[in-house]
Amino acid sequence: QVELTESGGGSVEAGGSLRLSCVVAGNMFASNCMAWFRQVPGKEREGIVFIWDFWSPAGNTSYADSVKGRFTATRGDIRTHNTLYLQMNSLKPEDTAMYYCASGPLSSALCADLYREYKYWGQGTQVTVSS
């Protein structure tokens, strides 16, 4: 079992920044794919960041076009190696959503915007960007 706990959400003005955290607990190495999704009420969950082979230094990270160049996902240092961060800069009102951390034992092809493939989910953290 893998447990994911997000934190760091909040309210900011457009152009501001936030950093989200996702702490991985339990059988950490059971999932090799880590991702961030977001969801607005009434809309489908959108994948924005995907990291395949997360526990390897050579892990591959990809971003959705909607956040590319503004958001950066990183893994913690030796003290926080079980934490996935999402640095969000130049935030826009359309970034307002509930943000979820997700993981699963997936192939590189499935470590993508396919939310039904992910086995583990956090409870979410709300991000609100005002204009």
Short mmCIF file of C-alpha atoms in Angstrom, two decimals:
data_model
loop_
_atom_site.label_atom_id
_atom_site.label_comp_id
_atom_site.label_asym_id
_atom_site.label_seq_id
_atom_site.Cartn_x
_atom_site.Cartn_y
_atom_site.Cartn_z
CA GLN A 1 0.00 0.00 0.00
CA VAL A 2 1.18 3.51 -0.83
CA GLU A 3 -0.04 6.61 0.95
CA LEU A 4 0.21 10.03 -0.63
CA THR A 5 -0.27 13.27 1.30
CA GLU A 6 -0.36 16.65 -0.45
CA SER A 7 0.13 20.05 1.11
CA GLY A 8 1.02 23.58 0.11
CA GLY A 9 -2.13 24.76 -1.60
CA GLY A 10 -3.58 28.18 -0.96
CA SER A 11 -4.79 31.42 -2.51
CA VAL A 12 -2.55 33.69 -4.54
CA GLU A 13 -2.91 36.50 -7.04
CA ALA A 14 -2.22 35.98 -10.71
CA GLY A 15 1.51 35.97 -11.40
CA GLY A 16 2.28 34.55 -7.98
CA SER A 17 3.88 31.27 -6.98
CA LEU A 18 3.13 28.27 -4.82
CA ARG A 19 4.98 25.07 -4.03
CA LEU A 20 3.03 21.89 -3.50
CA SER A 21 4.41 18.85 -1.70
CA CYS A 22 3.47 15.20 -1.92
CA VAL A 23 4.87 12.89 0.73
CA VAL A 24 5.03 9.22 -0.21
CA ALA A 25 4.65 6.69 2.62
CA GLY A 26 4.15 2.96 2.91
CA ASN A 27 5.50 0.64 0.25
CA MET A 28 7.13 3.54 -1.58
CA PHE A 29 8.90 1.52 -4.25
CA ALA A 30 5.68 -0.18 -5.33
CA SER A 31 5.04 2.74 -7.67
CA ASN A 32 7.50 3.80 -10.32
CA CYS A 33 5.27 6.47 -11.83
CA MET A 34 4.41 9.66 -9.98
CA ALA A 35 2.14 12.38 -11.32
CA TRP A 36 0.26 15.55 -10.52
CA PHE A 37 -3.32 15.95 -11.64
CA ARG A 38 -5.78 18.76 -11.15
CA GLN A 39 -9.52 18.97 -11.32
CA VAL A 40 -12.10 21.70 -11.52
CA PRO A 41 -15.68 20.84 -10.47
CA GLY A 42 -17.64 19.56 -13.43
CA LYS A 43 -14.56 18.81 -15.51
CA GLU A 44 -12.44 15.73 -16.02
CA ARG A 45 -9.26 15.31 -14.05
CA GLU A 46 -6.31 16.75 -15.99
CA GLY A 47 -2.80 15.36 -15.77
CA ILE A 48 -0.12 18.05 -15.72
CA VAL A 49 3.16 16.36 -14.69
CA PHE A 50 4.34 12.78 -15.14
CA ILE A 51 7.52 11.26 -13.76
CA TRP A 52 8.35 7.75 -14.87
CA ASP A 53 11.02 5.72 -13.03
CA PHE A 54 10.60 8.19 -10.16
CA TRP A 55 13.05 6.49 -7.79
CA SER A 56 15.88 6.52 -10.32
CA PRO A 57 18.13 9.56 -10.86
CA ALA A 58 17.43 9.10 -14.55
CA GLY A 59 13.67 9.37 -14.08
CA ASN A 60 11.88 10.96 -17.02
CA THR A 61 9.65 13.99 -16.41
CA SER A 62 7.08 15.37 -18.84
CA TYR A 63 4.66 18.27 -18.60
CA ALA A 64 1.32 19.13 -20.11
CA ASP A 65 1.44 22.06 -22.52
CA SER A 66 -0.80 24.07 -20.19
CA VAL A 67 1.92 24.23 -17.51
CA LYS A 68 5.14 23.75 -19.46
CA GLY A 69 7.65 26.49 -18.67
CA ARG A 70 5.77 27.58 -15.54
CA PHE A 71 5.62 24.47 -13.36
CA THR A 72 8.57 22.33 -12.27
CA ALA A 73 8.42 18.98 -10.51
CA THR A 74 11.34 17.84 -8.42
CA ARG A 75 12.14 15.12 -5.94
CA GLY A 76 13.37 16.00 -2.49
CA ASP A 77 17.00 15.78 -1.40
CA ILE A 78 18.51 13.00 0.66
CA ARG A 79 16.50 14.04 3.72
CA THR A 80 13.22 14.32 1.87
CA HIS A 81 13.78 11.73 -0.84
CA ASN A 82 10.21 10.49 -0.45
CA THR A 83 8.71 13.86 -1.32
CA LEU A 84 7.61 15.11 -4.72
CA TYR A 85 7.45 18.87 -5.09
CA LEU A 86 5.61 20.97 -7.64
CA GLN A 87 6.90 24.52 -7.99
CA MET A 88 4.23 26.62 -9.68
CA ASN A 89 5.24 30.02 -11.02
CA SER A 90 3.43 32.66 -13.07
CA LEU A 91 0.12 31.32 -11.86
CA LYS A 92 -3.01 32.15 -13.82
CA PRO A 93 -6.67 32.16 -12.77
CA GLU A 94 -7.19 29.12 -14.99
CA ASP A 95 -4.78 27.20 -12.76
CA THR A 96 -7.41 27.29 -10.03
CA ALA A 97 -8.24 23.67 -9.18
CA MET A 98 -7.88 20.89 -6.67
CA TYR A 99 -4.43 19.41 -7.14
CA TYR A 100 -3.81 15.70 -6.60
CA CYS A 101 -0.70 13.60 -6.35
CA ALA A 102 -1.02 10.15 -7.90
CA SER A 103 1.15 7.10 -8.36
CA GLY A 104 1.14 3.59 -9.72
CA PRO A 105 3.23 0.71 -11.05
CA LEU A 106 2.99 1.77 -14.68
CA SER A 107 4.92 1.38 -17.88
CA SER A 108 6.44 4.48 -19.43
CA ALA A 109 3.61 4.56 -21.95
CA LEU A 110 0.91 4.55 -19.27
CA CYS A 111 2.68 7.08 -17.05
CA ALA A 112 0.69 9.82 -18.72
CA ASP A 113 -2.61 11.68 -18.65
CA LEU A 114 -4.61 8.50 -18.05
CA TYR A 115 -6.02 9.02 -14.58
CA ARG A 116 -7.84 5.68 -14.45
CA GLU A 117 -4.49 3.87 -14.62
CA TYR A 118 -3.20 5.31 -11.36
CA LYS A 119 -3.64 3.13 -8.31
CA TYR A 120 -2.88 5.55 -5.48
CA TRP A 121 -4.19 9.07 -4.88
CA GLY A 122 -3.78 11.73 -2.26
CA GLN A 123 -6.65 13.69 -0.76
CA GLY A 124 -5.88 16.80 -2.80
CA THR A 125 -4.92 20.36 -2.00
CA GLN A 126 -6.81 23.42 -3.26
CA VAL A 127 -5.10 26.10 -5.33
CA THR A 128 -6.99 29.33 -6.00
CA VAL A 129 -5.57 32.05 -8.25
CA SER A 130 -7.34 35.40 -8.33
CA SER A 131 -7.11 37.92 -11.16
#
